[in-house]
Amino acid sequence: MTKIVIIGSDGMLGSAFVKVLSQRKQEIIALTIKDIDITQLQSVNHLKDYEFDIIINCAAFTAVDQAETDQSMAYSVNSLGVKNLAIFASENNKKLVHFSTDYVFAGDKKLYIESDSTGPISIYGKSKLEGEQEIQRILDINQYLILRTAWLYGPNGKNFVKTMLNLAQTRNEINVVGDQYGAPTYSFDLVAWTLALVDMGSCGIYHAVNSGSSSWCLFAKRIFQMQKQKVQVNCISTEEYPTPASRPKYSILCNKKLEKVLSYKIRKWEEALSEYLISINI
Ligand SMILES: NC(=O)c1ccc[n+]([C@@H]2O[C@H](COP(=O)([O-])OP(=O)(O)OC[C@H]3O[C@@H](n4cnc5c(N)ncnc54)[C@H](OP(=O)(O)O)[C@@H]3O)[C@@H](O)[C@H]2O)c1
């Protein structure tokens, strides 16, 4: 059986991998920043102490607004750190699985396919794109798998769903941006698609999001409807909610390539959201 190392194993996505792989009784090595700091090549080289075939990198600097002021940190983790992992994978003949983002796109197109031109408009997006490019520069295509995902939520980590549920504890009216569109994606669905691709030996770049699209405002409305919580959600414009980082207006990733390889329809984001909310209500 393939042995997998999870880097960034205590983040939102990393912990979902650990949970699923442990349930499958698959041998895994779960490493946090305390074990391996990807920004230090010397630290990454400690991976030699373990026996495995595949690195799944869930480590990243994901604070989109903070990245604007903490630029060196964002590039250090999302670009240099990923470069270090690619160098290690190249020198030690390991496969590297990595996650990128819809924010590598500018947001001027309604639906993005894998081969579309990138054009990030934030430091986070730029640093993530550099990470992708480092992998592509250092590794042969059959040695890497990059999944671009978006609007991720799930247990163990800060995310939009949790933010909305927390706000609803103290407020009965919330203003949410209604003119940015993306595809909300459940961390456990992303784990399932990734492991299926890994099992099939897939490589290259894939867009990996739940089907359909939403604005943040509609996403919030659905959360409260499903939770049967009476919260008034007002859709506001991006201009009315200024943030340090610019975000793409439209960053809906087309998941047709993923569906074709998996040979099944990827479920709608509302269905996945409902499953997540049921799981946290139990
Ligand atoms: N969340 C989203 O909405 C979203 C959307 C699109 C794409 N993605 C991508 O999906 C992937 C997973 O995101 P996520 O939401 O699970 O992120 P997350 O919850 O922020 O987890 C990131 C993990 O990386 C760790 N880390 C940070 N710097 C590190 C370093 N130098 N060395 C080793 N580990 C380090 C963090 O540890 P500490 O907490 O201790 O710093 C944390 O455990 C990322 O590649 C992200 O860019 C996420």
mmCIF file of C-alpha atoms and ligand atoms in Angstrom:
data_model
loop_
_atom_site.group_PDB
_atom_site.id
_atom_site.type_symbol
_atom_site.label_atom_id
_atom_site.label_comp_id
_atom_site.label_asym_id
_atom_site.label_seq_id
_atom_site.Cartn_x
_atom_site.Cartn_y
_atom_site.Cartn_z
ATOM 1 C CA MET A 1 0.000 0.000 0.000
ATOM 2 C CA THR A 2 1.160 3.537 -0.809
ATOM 3 C CA LYS A 3 2.643 5.349 2.172
ATOM 4 C CA ILE A 4 1.700 8.998 2.476
ATOM 5 C CA VAL A 5 3.239 11.937 4.318
ATOM 6 C CA ILE A 6 0.861 14.785 5.162
ATOM 7 C CA ILE A 7 2.576 18.159 5.583
ATOM 8 C CA GLY A 8 0.570 20.793 7.496
ATOM 9 C CA SER A 9 -1.440 17.998 9.070
ATOM 10 C CA ASP A 10 -3.148 20.166 11.697
ATOM 11 C CA GLY A 11 -4.693 22.652 9.251
ATOM 12 C CA MET A 12 -8.260 22.393 7.969
ATOM 13 C CA LEU A 13 -7.447 20.248 4.939
ATOM 14 C CA GLY A 14 -4.516 18.420 6.528
ATOM 15 C CA SER A 15 -6.634 17.229 9.447
ATOM 16 C CA ALA A 16 -9.345 16.022 7.027
ATOM 17 C CA PHE A 17 -6.730 13.878 5.251
ATOM 18 C CA VAL A 18 -5.496 12.500 8.560
ATOM 19 C CA LYS A 19 -9.057 11.580 9.588
ATOM 20 C CA VAL A 20 -9.969 9.891 6.290
ATOM 21 C CA LEU A 21 -6.683 8.011 5.889
ATOM 22 C CA SER A 22 -6.751 6.839 9.512
ATOM 23 C CA GLN A 23 -10.309 5.529 9.001
ATOM 24 C CA ARG A 24 -9.057 3.654 5.930
ATOM 25 C CA LYS A 25 -6.328 2.202 8.141
ATOM 26 C CA GLN A 26 -3.791 3.504 5.648
ATOM 27 C CA GLU A 27 -0.275 4.065 6.911
ATOM 28 C CA ILE A 28 0.344 7.807 7.189
ATOM 29 C CA ILE A 29 2.942 10.114 8.601
ATOM 30 C CA ALA A 30 1.206 13.276 9.814
ATOM 31 C CA LEU A 31 3.601 16.202 10.228
ATOM 32 C CA THR A 32 2.921 19.702 11.528
ATOM 33 C CA ILE A 33 5.121 22.796 11.344
ATOM 34 C CA LYS A 34 6.727 21.606 14.589
ATOM 35 C CA ASP A 35 8.051 18.559 12.692
ATOM 36 C CA ILE A 36 8.782 20.103 9.273
ATOM 37 C CA ASP A 37 8.933 23.812 8.504
ATOM 38 C CA ILE A 38 8.665 23.911 4.719
ATOM 39 C CA THR A 39 10.342 27.333 4.487
ATOM 40 C CA GLN A 40 13.649 25.703 5.561
ATOM 41 C CA LEU A 41 15.194 23.254 3.085
ATOM 42 C CA GLN A 42 17.216 21.769 5.932
ATOM 43 C CA SER A 43 13.994 21.040 7.806
ATOM 44 C CA VAL A 44 12.343 19.583 4.666
ATOM 45 C CA ASN A 45 15.343 17.282 4.262
ATOM 46 C CA HIS A 46 14.353 15.634 7.563
ATOM 47 C CA LEU A 47 11.675 13.911 5.487
ATOM 48 C CA LYS A 48 14.517 11.483 4.671
ATOM 49 C CA ASP A 49 13.986 10.076 8.185
ATOM 50 C CA TYR A 50 10.648 8.611 7.059
ATOM 51 C CA GLU A 51 9.727 5.886 4.610
ATOM 52 C CA PHE A 52 6.981 6.924 2.180
ATOM 53 C CA ASP A 53 6.031 7.320 -1.492
ATOM 54 C CA ILE A 54 3.872 10.440 -1.704
ATOM 55 C CA ILE A 55 3.956 13.889 -0.096
ATOM 56 C CA ILE A 56 0.571 15.560 0.298
ATOM 57 C CA ASN A 57 1.271 19.218 1.042
ATOM 58 C CA CYS A 58 -1.520 20.919 2.992
ATOM 59 C CA ALA A 59 0.800 23.561 4.461
ATOM 60 C CA ALA A 60 0.187 27.112 3.323
ATOM 61 C CA PHE A 61 -0.091 30.710 4.429
ATOM 62 C CA THR A 62 -3.834 31.173 3.929
ATOM 63 C CA ALA A 63 -4.580 34.546 5.581
ATOM 64 C CA VAL A 64 -5.525 36.381 2.371
ATOM 65 C CA ASP A 65 -5.744 39.893 3.866
ATOM 66 C CA GLN A 66 -2.747 39.485 6.166
ATOM 67 C CA ALA A 67 -0.659 38.448 3.149
ATOM 68 C CA GLU A 68 -0.885 42.019 1.826
ATOM 69 C CA THR A 69 1.125 43.324 4.793
ATOM 70 C CA ASP A 70 3.032 40.118 5.594
ATOM 71 C CA GLN A 71 4.235 39.613 2.012
ATOM 72 C CA SER A 72 7.559 37.972 2.860
ATOM 73 C CA MET A 73 5.774 35.388 5.029
ATOM 74 C CA ALA A 74 3.242 34.626 2.273
ATOM 75 C CA TYR A 75 5.966 34.112 -0.355
ATOM 76 C CA SER A 76 8.170 32.245 2.091
ATOM 77 C CA VAL A 77 5.500 29.590 2.776
ATOM 78 C CA ASN A 78 3.504 29.528 -0.486
ATOM 79 C CA SER A 79 6.395 29.856 -2.919
ATOM 80 C CA LEU A 80 9.765 29.080 -1.291
ATOM 81 C CA GLY A 81 8.263 26.385 0.945
ATOM 82 C CA VAL A 82 6.649 24.676 -2.039
ATOM 83 C CA LYS A 83 9.905 24.981 -3.989
ATOM 84 C CA ASN A 84 11.710 23.210 -1.118
ATOM 85 C CA LEU A 85 9.200 20.364 -1.206
ATOM 86 C CA ALA A 86 9.576 20.077 -4.990
ATOM 87 C CA ILE A 87 13.379 19.951 -4.687
ATOM 88 C CA PHE A 88 13.052 17.213 -2.078
ATOM 89 C CA ALA A 89 10.586 15.285 -4.241
ATOM 90 C CA SER A 90 12.879 15.598 -7.252
ATOM 91 C CA GLU A 91 16.030 14.507 -5.425
ATOM 92 C CA ASN A 92 14.318 11.641 -3.621
ATOM 93 C CA ASN A 93 11.968 10.444 -6.339
ATOM 94 C CA LYS A 94 8.711 11.111 -4.484
ATOM 95 C CA LYS A 95 5.404 12.274 -5.910
ATOM 96 C CA LEU A 96 4.188 15.693 -4.714
ATOM 97 C CA VAL A 97 0.495 16.458 -4.277
ATOM 98 C CA HIS A 98 -0.184 20.151 -3.711
ATOM 99 C CA PHE A 99 -3.157 22.518 -3.383
ATOM 100 C CA SER A 100 -3.602 25.858 -5.039
ATOM 101 C CA THR A 101 -6.422 28.327 -5.313
ATOM 102 C CA ASP A 102 -9.001 30.051 -7.504
ATOM 103 C CA TYR A 103 -7.246 33.283 -6.457
ATOM 104 C CA VAL A 104 -4.533 32.604 -9.083
ATOM 105 C CA PHE A 105 -7.117 34.015 -11.522
ATOM 106 C CA ALA A 106 -8.077 37.663 -12.011
ATOM 107 C CA GLY A 107 -11.832 37.099 -11.865
ATOM 108 C CA ASP A 108 -12.764 38.541 -15.239
ATOM 109 C CA LYS A 109 -14.128 35.288 -16.679
ATOM 110 C CA LYS A 110 -17.301 33.445 -15.622
ATOM 111 C CA LEU A 111 -15.744 29.961 -15.547
ATOM 112 C CA TYR A 112 -12.077 28.984 -15.431
ATOM 113 C CA ILE A 113 -10.587 25.826 -16.905
ATOM 114 C CA GLU A 114 -7.145 24.503 -15.994
ATOM 115 C CA SER A 115 -5.376 25.938 -19.053
ATOM 116 C CA ASP A 116 -6.784 29.469 -18.697
ATOM 117 C CA SER A 117 -4.321 32.306 -18.215
ATOM 118 C CA THR A 118 -3.641 33.158 -14.612
ATOM 119 C CA GLY A 119 -3.495 36.748 -13.335
ATOM 120 C CA PRO A 120 -3.647 36.971 -9.549
ATOM 121 C CA ILE A 121 -4.718 40.296 -8.053
ATOM 122 C CA SER A 122 -3.592 39.678 -4.453
ATOM 123 C CA ILE A 123 -0.310 38.773 -2.766
ATOM 124 C CA TYR A 124 -1.855 35.504 -1.598
ATOM 125 C CA GLY A 125 -2.818 34.648 -5.187
ATOM 126 C CA LYS A 126 0.587 35.668 -6.514
ATOM 127 C CA SER A 127 2.448 33.652 -3.898
ATOM 128 C CA LYS A 128 0.283 30.574 -4.564
ATOM 129 C CA LEU A 129 0.844 30.919 -8.317
ATOM 130 C CA GLU A 130 4.608 31.065 -7.736
ATOM 131 C CA GLY A 131 4.294 27.842 -5.751
ATOM 132 C CA GLU A 132 2.553 26.144 -8.695
ATOM 133 C CA GLN A 133 5.241 27.426 -11.053
ATOM 134 C CA GLU A 134 8.087 26.176 -8.855
ATOM 135 C CA ILE A 135 6.574 22.688 -8.896
ATOM 136 C CA GLN A 136 6.165 22.770 -12.675
ATOM 137 C CA ARG A 137 9.732 24.030 -13.127
ATOM 138 C CA ILE A 138 11.370 21.464 -10.861
ATOM 139 C CA LEU A 139 9.317 18.308 -11.372
ATOM 140 C CA ASP A 140 8.299 16.288 -14.415
ATOM 141 C CA ILE A 141 4.552 16.321 -14.974
ATOM 142 C CA ASN A 142 4.177 12.694 -13.870
ATOM 143 C CA GLN A 143 5.733 13.582 -10.510
ATOM 144 C CA TYR A 144 3.176 16.149 -9.379
ATOM 145 C CA LEU A 145 -0.516 16.676 -8.901
ATOM 146 C CA ILE A 146 -1.825 20.182 -8.242
ATOM 147 C CA LEU A 147 -5.452 20.659 -7.224
ATOM 148 C CA ARG A 148 -6.801 24.187 -7.380
ATOM 149 C CA THR A 149 -9.657 24.521 -4.939
ATOM 150 C CA ALA A 150 -11.783 27.354 -3.546
ATOM 151 C CA TRP A 151 -13.922 28.634 -0.666
ATOM 152 C CA LEU A 152 -12.975 25.656 1.483
ATOM 153 C CA TYR A 153 -14.802 24.812 4.702
ATOM 154 C CA GLY A 154 -14.837 21.912 7.128
ATOM 155 C CA PRO A 155 -13.915 21.079 10.710
ATOM 156 C CA ASN A 156 -10.633 22.281 12.281
ATOM 157 C CA GLY A 157 -9.942 25.689 10.920
ATOM 158 C CA LYS A 158 -11.227 29.173 10.295
ATOM 159 C CA ASN A 159 -13.698 29.309 7.458
ATOM 160 C CA PHE A 160 -16.729 31.203 6.200
ATOM 161 C CA VAL A 161 -19.323 28.730 7.511
ATOM 162 C CA LYS A 162 -17.943 28.913 11.037
ATOM 163 C CA THR A 163 -17.669 32.701 10.840
ATOM 164 C CA MET A 164 -21.347 32.967 9.841
ATOM 165 C CA LEU A 165 -22.481 30.580 12.580
ATOM 166 C CA ASN A 166 -20.465 32.497 15.167
ATOM 167 C CA LEU A 167 -21.854 35.859 14.021
ATOM 168 C CA ALA A 168 -25.398 34.491 14.256
ATOM 169 C CA GLN A 169 -24.907 33.927 17.994
ATOM 170 C CA THR A 170 -24.847 37.663 18.620
ATOM 171 C CA ARG A 171 -26.542 39.200 15.572
ATOM 172 C CA ASN A 172 -29.825 38.755 13.756
ATOM 173 C CA GLU A 173 -28.816 40.847 10.730
ATOM 174 C CA ILE A 174 -25.588 40.493 8.740
ATOM 175 C CA ASN A 175 -24.211 42.267 5.661
ATOM 176 C CA VAL A 176 -22.373 39.943 3.266
ATOM 177 C CA VAL A 177 -20.670 40.645 -0.057
ATOM 178 C CA GLY A 178 -22.981 39.634 -2.891
ATOM 179 C CA ASP A 179 -20.908 40.436 -5.991
ATOM 180 C CA GLN A 180 -18.065 37.922 -5.677
ATOM 181 C CA TYR A 181 -18.797 34.458 -7.052
ATOM 182 C CA GLY A 182 -17.053 31.144 -6.407
ATOM 183 C CA ALA A 183 -17.673 27.506 -5.598
ATOM 184 C CA PRO A 184 -17.927 26.624 -1.895
ATOM 185 C CA THR A 185 -16.087 23.344 -1.355
ATOM 186 C CA TYR A 186 -16.206 20.824 1.488
ATOM 187 C CA SER A 187 -12.790 19.702 2.744
ATOM 188 C CA PHE A 188 -13.849 16.037 2.965
ATOM 189 C CA ASP A 189 -15.013 16.033 -0.676
ATOM 190 C CA LEU A 190 -11.656 17.466 -1.714
ATOM 191 C CA VAL A 191 -9.893 14.720 0.245
ATOM 192 C CA ALA A 192 -11.974 12.028 -1.497
ATOM 193 C CA TRP A 193 -11.237 13.426 -4.999
ATOM 194 C CA THR A 194 -7.541 13.802 -4.205
ATOM 195 C CA LEU A 195 -7.169 10.251 -2.926
ATOM 196 C CA ALA A 196 -9.051 8.901 -5.952
ATOM 197 C CA LEU A 197 -6.673 10.792 -8.271
ATOM 198 C CA VAL A 198 -3.678 9.545 -6.299
ATOM 199 C CA ASP A 199 -4.961 5.960 -6.519
ATOM 200 C CA MET A 200 -5.306 6.367 -10.298
ATOM 201 C CA GLY A 201 -1.817 7.802 -10.633
ATOM 202 C CA SER A 202 -3.180 11.069 -12.084
ATOM 203 C CA CYS A 203 -0.844 13.995 -12.533
ATOM 204 C CA GLY A 204 -0.824 17.616 -13.693
ATOM 205 C CA ILE A 205 -3.285 20.350 -12.702
ATOM 206 C CA TYR A 206 -6.950 19.813 -11.772
ATOM 207 C CA HIS A 207 -9.677 22.176 -10.693
ATOM 208 C CA ALA A 208 -11.305 20.564 -7.662
ATOM 209 C CA VAL A 209 -14.429 22.246 -6.313
ATOM 210 C CA ASN A 210 -18.001 21.237 -5.564
ATOM 211 C CA SER A 211 -20.396 21.834 -8.473
ATOM 212 C CA GLY A 212 -22.434 24.988 -8.955
ATOM 213 C CA SER A 213 -21.571 28.501 -7.889
ATOM 214 C CA SER A 214 -22.563 31.055 -5.312
ATOM 215 C CA SER A 215 -21.920 34.534 -4.033
ATOM 216 C CA TRP A 216 -20.771 34.882 -0.407
ATOM 217 C CA CYS A 217 -24.192 36.371 0.306
ATOM 218 C CA LEU A 218 -26.122 33.414 -1.118
ATOM 219 C CA PHE A 219 -23.726 31.049 0.674
ATOM 220 C CA ALA A 220 -24.575 32.777 3.978
ATOM 221 C CA LYS A 221 -28.318 32.641 3.240
ATOM 222 C CA ARG A 222 -28.144 28.900 2.525
ATOM 223 C CA ILE A 223 -26.215 28.271 5.760
ATOM 224 C CA PHE A 224 -28.902 29.959 7.862
ATOM 225 C CA GLN A 225 -31.771 28.362 5.889
ATOM 226 C CA MET A 226 -30.282 24.898 6.417
ATOM 227 C CA GLN A 227 -29.643 25.650 10.095
ATOM 228 C CA LYS A 228 -33.206 27.021 10.403
ATOM 229 C CA GLN A 229 -31.751 30.178 11.926
ATOM 230 C CA LYS A 230 -33.619 33.442 11.456
ATOM 231 C CA VAL A 231 -30.858 35.800 10.377
ATOM 232 C CA GLN A 232 -31.456 38.643 7.941
ATOM 233 C CA VAL A 233 -28.648 38.535 5.337
ATOM 234 C CA ASN A 234 -28.208 41.717 3.290
ATOM 235 C CA CYS A 235 -26.187 41.484 0.079
ATOM 236 C CA ILE A 236 -23.707 44.342 -0.170
ATOM 237 C CA SER A 237 -21.143 45.261 -2.805
ATOM 238 C CA THR A 238 -17.384 44.713 -2.620
ATOM 239 C CA GLU A 239 -17.013 48.516 -2.485
ATOM 240 C CA GLU A 240 -19.153 48.579 0.653
ATOM 241 C CA TYR A 241 -16.892 46.026 2.366
ATOM 242 C CA PRO A 242 -13.304 47.090 1.606
ATOM 243 C CA THR A 243 -10.586 44.590 2.516
ATOM 244 C CA PRO A 244 -6.773 44.871 2.311
ATOM 245 C CA ALA A 245 -6.636 42.189 -0.437
ATOM 246 C CA SER A 246 -8.510 42.417 -3.725
ATOM 247 C CA ARG A 247 -10.525 39.321 -4.518
ATOM 248 C CA PRO A 248 -11.634 38.069 -7.937
ATOM 249 C CA LYS A 249 -15.243 38.910 -8.863
ATOM 250 C CA TYR A 250 -15.748 35.574 -10.587
ATOM 251 C CA SER A 251 -13.483 32.671 -9.688
ATOM 252 C CA ILE A 252 -15.648 29.682 -10.452
ATOM 253 C CA LEU A 253 -13.431 26.745 -11.327
ATOM 254 C CA CYS A 254 -14.716 24.325 -13.953
ATOM 255 C CA ASN A 255 -14.514 20.793 -12.538
ATOM 256 C CA LYS A 256 -15.271 18.913 -15.792
ATOM 257 C CA LYS A 257 -11.700 17.566 -16.143
ATOM 258 C CA LEU A 258 -11.915 16.159 -12.616
ATOM 259 C CA GLU A 259 -15.393 14.667 -13.247
ATOM 260 C CA LYS A 260 -14.157 13.013 -16.435
ATOM 261 C CA VAL A 261 -11.220 11.335 -14.736
ATOM 262 C CA LEU A 262 -13.241 10.295 -11.694
ATOM 263 C CA SER A 263 -16.105 9.078 -13.934
ATOM 264 C CA TYR A 264 -18.769 10.477 -11.645
ATOM 265 C CA LYS A 265 -20.678 13.731 -11.184
ATOM 266 C CA ILE A 266 -19.283 15.931 -8.462
ATOM 267 C CA ARG A 267 -22.045 16.844 -6.055
ATOM 268 C CA LYS A 268 -23.481 20.341 -5.775
ATOM 269 C CA TRP A 269 -22.066 22.626 -3.095
ATOM 270 C CA GLU A 270 -25.466 22.846 -1.346
ATOM 271 C CA GLU A 271 -25.554 19.054 -0.882
ATOM 272 C CA ALA A 272 -22.050 19.010 0.586
ATOM 273 C CA LEU A 273 -22.861 21.986 2.823
ATOM 274 C CA SER A 274 -25.935 20.220 4.130
ATOM 275 C CA GLU A 275 -23.850 17.147 5.031
ATOM 276 C CA TYR A 276 -21.306 19.310 6.848
ATOM 277 C CA LEU A 277 -23.979 21.173 8.827
ATOM 278 C CA ILE A 278 -25.677 17.914 9.811
ATOM 279 C CA SER A 279 -22.300 16.588 11.023
ATOM 280 C CA ILE A 280 -21.703 19.599 13.278
ATOM 281 C CA ASN A 281 -25.262 19.539 14.646
ATOM 282 C CA ILE A 282 -24.966 15.959 15.907
HETATM 283 N N1 LIG B 1 -9.181 27.725 3.004
HETATM 284 C C1 LIG B 1 -9.596 28.042 1.788
HETATM 285 O O1 LIG B 1 -10.672 28.631 1.600
HETATM 286 C C2 LIG B 1 -8.768 27.664 0.595
HETATM 287 C C3 LIG B 1 -9.215 28.073 -0.668
HETATM 288 C C4 LIG B 1 -8.453 27.738 -1.802
HETATM 289 C C5 LIG B 1 -7.279 27.017 -1.641
HETATM 290 N N2 LIG B 1 -6.859 26.657 -0.397
HETATM 291 C C6 LIG B 1 -5.615 25.915 -0.286
HETATM 292 O O2 LIG B 1 -5.872 24.670 0.333
HETATM 293 C C7 LIG B 1 -4.735 24.274 1.117
HETATM 294 C C8 LIG B 1 -5.168 23.940 2.530
HETATM 295 O O3 LIG B 1 -5.727 25.107 3.124
HETATM 296 P P1 LIG B 1 -6.317 25.114 4.606
HETATM 297 O O4 LIG B 1 -7.532 25.961 4.563
HETATM 298 O O5 LIG B 1 -6.376 23.730 5.146
HETATM 299 O O6 LIG B 1 -5.182 25.942 5.362
HETATM 300 P P2 LIG B 1 -4.953 26.117 6.925
HETATM 301 O O7 LIG B 1 -6.097 25.604 7.713
HETATM 302 O O8 LIG B 1 -4.518 27.537 7.109
HETATM 303 O O9 LIG B 1 -3.727 25.151 7.214
HETATM 304 C C9 LIG B 1 -2.448 25.435 6.764
HETATM 305 C C10 LIG B 1 -1.495 24.641 7.610
HETATM 306 O O10 LIG B 1 -0.160 24.936 7.159
HETATM 307 C C11 LIG B 1 0.658 25.080 8.300
HETATM 308 N N3 LIG B 1 1.848 25.850 7.995
HETATM 309 C C12 LIG B 1 1.963 27.180 7.828
HETATM 310 N N4 LIG B 1 3.250 27.511 7.575
HETATM 311 C C13 LIG B 1 3.945 26.352 7.563
HETATM 312 C C14 LIG B 1 5.301 26.023 7.372
HETATM 313 N N5 LIG B 1 6.232 26.972 7.147
HETATM 314 N N6 LIG B 1 5.687 24.722 7.424
HETATM 315 C C15 LIG B 1 4.768 23.757 7.685
HETATM 316 N N7 LIG B 1 3.473 23.997 7.893
HETATM 317 C C16 LIG B 1 3.063 25.288 7.833
HETATM 318 C C17 LIG B 1 -0.241 25.782 9.305
HETATM 319 O O11 LIG B 1 0.286 25.660 10.602
HETATM 320 P P3 LIG B 1 0.000 26.840 11.671
HETATM 321 O O12 LIG B 1 -1.488 26.929 11.791
HETATM 322 O O13 LIG B 1 0.694 26.358 12.884
HETATM 323 O O14 LIG B 1 0.595 28.075 11.056
HETATM 324 C C18 LIG B 1 -1.538 25.002 9.106
HETATM 325 O O15 LIG B 1 -1.518 23.814 9.864
HETATM 326 C C19 LIG B 1 -3.741 25.436 1.014
HETATM 327 O O16 LIG B 1 -2.809 25.155 0.004
HETATM 328 C C20 LIG B 1 -4.591 26.608 0.603
HETATM 329 O O17 LIG B 1 -3.850 27.589 -0.099
HETATM 330 C C21 LIG B 1 -7.581 26.958 0.716
#
